[in-house]
XYZ file of C-alpha atoms in Angstrom:
355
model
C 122.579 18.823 94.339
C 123.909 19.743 90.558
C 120.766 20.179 88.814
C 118.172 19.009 90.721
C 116.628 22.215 92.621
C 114.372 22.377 95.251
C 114.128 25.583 96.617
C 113.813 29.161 94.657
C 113.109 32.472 96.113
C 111.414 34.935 93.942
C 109.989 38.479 94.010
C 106.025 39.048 93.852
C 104.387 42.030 93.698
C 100.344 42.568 93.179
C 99.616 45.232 90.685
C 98.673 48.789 91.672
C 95.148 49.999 91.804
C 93.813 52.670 89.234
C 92.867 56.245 89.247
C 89.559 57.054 90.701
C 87.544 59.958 88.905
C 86.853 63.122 91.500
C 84.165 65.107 89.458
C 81.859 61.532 88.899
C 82.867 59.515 92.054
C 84.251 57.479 89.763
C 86.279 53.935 91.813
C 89.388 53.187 89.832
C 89.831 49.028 89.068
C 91.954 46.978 91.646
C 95.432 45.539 90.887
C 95.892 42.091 89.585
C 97.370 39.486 92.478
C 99.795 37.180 92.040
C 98.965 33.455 92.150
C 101.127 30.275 92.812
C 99.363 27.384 91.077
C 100.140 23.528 91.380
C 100.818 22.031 87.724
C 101.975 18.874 86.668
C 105.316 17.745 84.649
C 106.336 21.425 86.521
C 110.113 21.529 87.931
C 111.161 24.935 90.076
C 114.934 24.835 87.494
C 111.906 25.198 84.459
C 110.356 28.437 86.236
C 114.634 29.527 86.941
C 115.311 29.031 83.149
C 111.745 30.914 81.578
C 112.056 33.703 84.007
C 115.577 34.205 84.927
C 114.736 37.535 86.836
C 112.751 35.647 89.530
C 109.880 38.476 89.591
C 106.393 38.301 89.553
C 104.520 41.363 88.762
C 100.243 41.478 88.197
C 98.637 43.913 86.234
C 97.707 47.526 87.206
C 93.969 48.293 87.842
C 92.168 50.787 85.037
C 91.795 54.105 85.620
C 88.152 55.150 86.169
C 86.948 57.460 83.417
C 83.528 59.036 81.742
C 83.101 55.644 79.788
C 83.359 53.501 83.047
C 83.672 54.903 85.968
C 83.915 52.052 87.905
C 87.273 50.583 85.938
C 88.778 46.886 85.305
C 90.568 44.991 87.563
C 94.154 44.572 86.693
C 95.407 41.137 85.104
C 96.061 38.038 87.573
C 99.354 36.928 87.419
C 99.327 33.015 87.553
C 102.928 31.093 88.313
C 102.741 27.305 87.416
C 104.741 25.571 90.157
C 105.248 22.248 90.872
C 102.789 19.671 93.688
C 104.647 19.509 97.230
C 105.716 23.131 97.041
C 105.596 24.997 100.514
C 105.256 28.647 100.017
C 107.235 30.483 102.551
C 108.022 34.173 103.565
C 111.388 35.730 104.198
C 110.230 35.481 107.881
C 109.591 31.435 107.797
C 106.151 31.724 107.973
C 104.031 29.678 105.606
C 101.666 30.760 102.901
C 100.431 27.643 102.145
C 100.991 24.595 100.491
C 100.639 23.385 97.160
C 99.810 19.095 96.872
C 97.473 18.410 94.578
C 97.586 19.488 90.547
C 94.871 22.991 90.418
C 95.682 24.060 94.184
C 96.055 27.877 94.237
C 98.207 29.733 96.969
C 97.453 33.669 96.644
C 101.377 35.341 96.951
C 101.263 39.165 96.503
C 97.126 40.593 96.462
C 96.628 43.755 94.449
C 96.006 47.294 95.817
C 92.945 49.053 96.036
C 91.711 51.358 93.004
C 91.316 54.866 93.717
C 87.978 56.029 95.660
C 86.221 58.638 97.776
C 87.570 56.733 100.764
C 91.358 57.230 99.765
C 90.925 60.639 97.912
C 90.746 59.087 94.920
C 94.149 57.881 94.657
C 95.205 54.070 94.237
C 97.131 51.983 96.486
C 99.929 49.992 95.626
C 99.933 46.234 95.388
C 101.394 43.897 97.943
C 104.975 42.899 97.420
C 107.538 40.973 98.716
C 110.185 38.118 98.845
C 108.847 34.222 98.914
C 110.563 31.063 99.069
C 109.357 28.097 97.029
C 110.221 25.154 98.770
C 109.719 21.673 97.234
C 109.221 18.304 98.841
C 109.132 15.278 96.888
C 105.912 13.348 97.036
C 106.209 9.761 96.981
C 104.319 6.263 98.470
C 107.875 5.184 99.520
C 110.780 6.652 100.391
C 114.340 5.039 100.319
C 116.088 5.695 103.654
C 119.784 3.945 104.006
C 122.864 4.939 104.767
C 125.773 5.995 101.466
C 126.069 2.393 99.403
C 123.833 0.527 100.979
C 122.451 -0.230 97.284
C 119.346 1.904 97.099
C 120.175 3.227 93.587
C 120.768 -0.459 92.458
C 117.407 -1.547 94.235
C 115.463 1.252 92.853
C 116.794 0.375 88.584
C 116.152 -3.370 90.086
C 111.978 -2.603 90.587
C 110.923 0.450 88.369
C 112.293 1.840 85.226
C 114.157 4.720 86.730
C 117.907 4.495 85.134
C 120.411 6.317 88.466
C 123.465 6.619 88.560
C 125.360 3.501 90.226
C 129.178 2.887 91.217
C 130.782 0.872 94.002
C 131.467 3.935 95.924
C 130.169 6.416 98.844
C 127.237 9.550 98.060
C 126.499 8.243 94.415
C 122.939 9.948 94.875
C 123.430 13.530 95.151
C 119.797 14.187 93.990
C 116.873 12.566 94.701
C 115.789 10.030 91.760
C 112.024 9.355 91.553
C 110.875 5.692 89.998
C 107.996 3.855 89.712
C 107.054 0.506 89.851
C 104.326 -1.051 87.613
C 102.321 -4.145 88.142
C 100.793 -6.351 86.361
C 96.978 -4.762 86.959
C 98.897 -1.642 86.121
C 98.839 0.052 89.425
C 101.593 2.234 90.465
C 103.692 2.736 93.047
C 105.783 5.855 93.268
C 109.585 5.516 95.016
C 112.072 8.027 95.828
C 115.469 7.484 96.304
C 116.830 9.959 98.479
C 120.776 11.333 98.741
C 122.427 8.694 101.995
C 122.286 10.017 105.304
C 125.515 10.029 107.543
C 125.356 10.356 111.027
C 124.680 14.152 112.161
C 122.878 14.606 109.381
C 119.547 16.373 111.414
C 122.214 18.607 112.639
C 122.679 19.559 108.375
C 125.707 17.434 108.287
C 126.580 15.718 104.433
C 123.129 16.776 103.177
C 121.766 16.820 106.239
C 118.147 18.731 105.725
C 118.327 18.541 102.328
C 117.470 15.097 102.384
C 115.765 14.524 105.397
C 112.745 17.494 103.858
C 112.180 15.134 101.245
C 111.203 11.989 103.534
C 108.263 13.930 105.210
C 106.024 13.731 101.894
C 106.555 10.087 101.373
C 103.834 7.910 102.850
C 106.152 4.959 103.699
C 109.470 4.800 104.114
C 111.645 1.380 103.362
C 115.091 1.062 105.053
C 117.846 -0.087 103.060
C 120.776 -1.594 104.678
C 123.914 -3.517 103.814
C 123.816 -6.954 105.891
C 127.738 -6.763 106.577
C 127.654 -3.426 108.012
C 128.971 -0.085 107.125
C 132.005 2.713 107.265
C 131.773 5.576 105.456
C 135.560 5.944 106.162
C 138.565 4.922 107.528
C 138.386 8.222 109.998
C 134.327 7.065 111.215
C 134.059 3.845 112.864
C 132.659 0.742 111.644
C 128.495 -0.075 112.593
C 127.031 -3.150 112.104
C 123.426 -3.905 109.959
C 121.786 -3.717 113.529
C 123.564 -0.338 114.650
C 123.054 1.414 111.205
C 119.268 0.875 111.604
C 119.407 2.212 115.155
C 121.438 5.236 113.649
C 118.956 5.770 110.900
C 116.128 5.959 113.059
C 117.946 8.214 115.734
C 118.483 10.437 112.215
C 115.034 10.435 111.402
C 113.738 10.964 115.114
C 116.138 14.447 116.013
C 114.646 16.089 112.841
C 111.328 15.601 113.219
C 109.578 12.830 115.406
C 106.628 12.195 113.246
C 109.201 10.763 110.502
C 109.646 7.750 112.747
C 105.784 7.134 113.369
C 105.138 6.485 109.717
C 104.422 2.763 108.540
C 108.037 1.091 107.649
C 109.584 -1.799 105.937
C 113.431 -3.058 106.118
C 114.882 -4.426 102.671
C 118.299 -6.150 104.084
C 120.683 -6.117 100.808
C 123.774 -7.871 99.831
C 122.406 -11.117 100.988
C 124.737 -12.913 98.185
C 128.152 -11.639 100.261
C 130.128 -14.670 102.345
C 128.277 -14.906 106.010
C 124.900 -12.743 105.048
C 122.981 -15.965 106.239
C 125.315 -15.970 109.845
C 124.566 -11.868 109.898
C 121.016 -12.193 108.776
C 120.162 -14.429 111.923
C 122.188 -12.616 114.403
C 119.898 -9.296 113.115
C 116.869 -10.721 113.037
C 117.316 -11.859 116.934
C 118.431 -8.226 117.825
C 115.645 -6.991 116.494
C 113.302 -8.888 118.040
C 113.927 -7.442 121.230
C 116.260 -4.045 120.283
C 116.074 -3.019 123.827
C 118.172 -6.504 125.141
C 121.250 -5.190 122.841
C 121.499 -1.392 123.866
C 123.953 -1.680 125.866
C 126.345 -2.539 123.302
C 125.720 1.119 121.795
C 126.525 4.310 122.782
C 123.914 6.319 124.626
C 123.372 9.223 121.956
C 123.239 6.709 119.176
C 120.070 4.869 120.915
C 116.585 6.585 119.629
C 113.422 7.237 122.126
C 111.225 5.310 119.863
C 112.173 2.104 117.205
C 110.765 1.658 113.818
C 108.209 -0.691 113.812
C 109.167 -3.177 110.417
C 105.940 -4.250 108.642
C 108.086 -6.820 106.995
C 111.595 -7.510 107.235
C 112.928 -8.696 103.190
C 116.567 -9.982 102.546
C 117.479 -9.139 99.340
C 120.531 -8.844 96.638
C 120.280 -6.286 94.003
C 123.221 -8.591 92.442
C 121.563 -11.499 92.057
C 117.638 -9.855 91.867
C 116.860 -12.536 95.274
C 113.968 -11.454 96.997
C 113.303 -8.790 94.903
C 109.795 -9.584 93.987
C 108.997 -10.537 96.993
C 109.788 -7.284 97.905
C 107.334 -5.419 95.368
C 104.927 -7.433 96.609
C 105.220 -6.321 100.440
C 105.723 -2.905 99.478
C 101.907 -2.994 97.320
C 100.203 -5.115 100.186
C 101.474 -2.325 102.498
C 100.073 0.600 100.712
C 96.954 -0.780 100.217
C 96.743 -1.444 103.642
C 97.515 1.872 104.674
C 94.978 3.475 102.033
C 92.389 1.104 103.058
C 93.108 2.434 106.486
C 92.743 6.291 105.547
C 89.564 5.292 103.784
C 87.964 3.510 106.838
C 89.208 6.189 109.241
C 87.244 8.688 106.191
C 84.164 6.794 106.536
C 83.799 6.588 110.213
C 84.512 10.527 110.301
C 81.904 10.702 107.876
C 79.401 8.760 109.952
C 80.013 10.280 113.033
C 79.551 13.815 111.502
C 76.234 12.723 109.607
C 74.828 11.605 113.247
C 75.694 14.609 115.411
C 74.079 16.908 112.424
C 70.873 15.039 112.575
């Protein structure tokens, strides 16, 4: 993953609460807490490189004294952090989440100032160990196997400049792009590192990738219509058995990742025999079940994809490509149109039972 980092554990601790005053009664002001809080143009190597230490410490509560007995709570400690950070515990269990820019995720509360209930004496602040764990958010994600040209795709329809070459694992970080139309809306994509097979089992970069697909909102296969081997050790799988694989992928790390809507981009259409290969696929998948028992029985997933559109395209020659940018805005809109319709009727249902 070279630079790119997307998880960090750091130490918090809340500040400690102050002195109460015996003779007056007097309450002694409560530690500072530490706060995680979503910021934009925010990367977790940024908060490695300005605190190098990894520790998080809020201000100590003010004594109470004659001038104020009741005395000032510490200072808040606020941590800018990037959106689609999960906030973990050393035990797995999540804080919260962090997804839009201003969310606020309370890590490490401050202890109580001194007071007649604790003799007077303060109480520490919480501490302990956190794990900041991003996931990239994006409308589409790039799912394909090593070289099945989503790097080349992704320079093809945004402005996003990865690194290409005419070999295996050329991604090994995730590239973010976005494409611009002509009304100016936006569409973000991320290109994530290839899957191999095994990767759910944290194979190649197994979870390390497949984190990143849960944030997009789409995902658009990407696969190479003559087929693929990763080596000459693995064996060779053709267009129709590398989708099946990347779905089985998808499905053993988390089954929700195959529910989401989908597309299937089918590159290298300018090769000898795409045309021969293209109609042979698009017959298989018309009915995936009627060719299973060509495959192995571990390879076939419970559920297929369900394509929303199925686009041959060549990154070489830029065929279909528009076409492409087109599908992939008609099928967000759709599926925001959706979420606002499924909004409104939630809305309407909850406005009747209240009256």
């Amino acid at each position: 993953y070279s630079n790119f980092i997307d998880n960090l554990r750091v130490y918090v601790r809340g500040g400690t609460g102050g002195m109460g005053y015996p003779n007056l009664g007097g309450e002694g002001g409560r530690g500072g807490d530490v706060w995680f809080v979503a910021r934009e143009r925010t990367t977790l190597k940024s908060i490695r490189e300005k605190y190098p230490q990894k520790r998080f410490v809020a201000g100590a509560g003010a004594n109470s004294s004659v001038k104020a007995l009741k005395g000032e709570k510490g200072k808040d400690c606020e941590v800018h952090v990037p959106l689609g950070i999960s906030v973990v515990d050393d035990d797995g269990k999540q804080i919260g989440e962090l997804n839009a820019a201003g969310e606020r995720v309370l890590a490490a509360r401050g202890g109580l100032g001194g007071s007649l209930a604790t003799n007077f004496l303060p109480c520490k602040g919480q501490r302990r160990t956190v794990h900041l764990d991003l996931k990239l958010i994006a409308d589409i994600g790039l799912v394909g196997f090593p070289n099945a040209g989503k790097s080349s795709l992704l320079s093809k329809i945004s402005h996003a400049k990865p690194e290409i070459a005419n070999y295996a694992f050329t991604t090994i970080q995730p590239e973010l792009g976005k494409i611009v139309y002509a009304d100016y809306k936006q569409i973000s994509v991320a290109d994530l590192p290839g899957l191999i097979e095994g990767a759910h089992a944290n194979k190649g970069m197994g979870h390390k990738f497949l984190k990143h697909v849960e944030r997009t909102k789409q995902l658009l296969l990407v696969v190479d219509i003559s087929g693929f081997q990763l080596s000459m050790k693995t064996q060779f799988r053709t267009a129709f058995e590398t989708i099946l694989l990347l779905t089985k992928e998808l499905e053993l790390y988390k089954e929700e990742l195959v529910t989401k809507p989908a597309l299937l981009a089918i590159n290298k259409m300018d090769l000898p025999c795409a045309k021969d290969n293209l109609d042979e696929l698009m017959t298989q998948l018309q009915n995936p079940q009627d060719f299973f028992h060509l495959l192995e029985q571990e390879m076939i997933p419970e559920n297929t994809l369900e394509f929303r559109e199925v686009i041959p395209i060549s990154t070489f020659t830029g065929e279909g490509i528009e076409e492409l940018k087109t599908c992939l805005r008609k099928s967000i809109d759709e599926q925001a149109e959706q979420v606002n319709e499924e909004y409104r009727k939630k809305k309407l249902l909850l406005l009747r039972t209240s009256k």
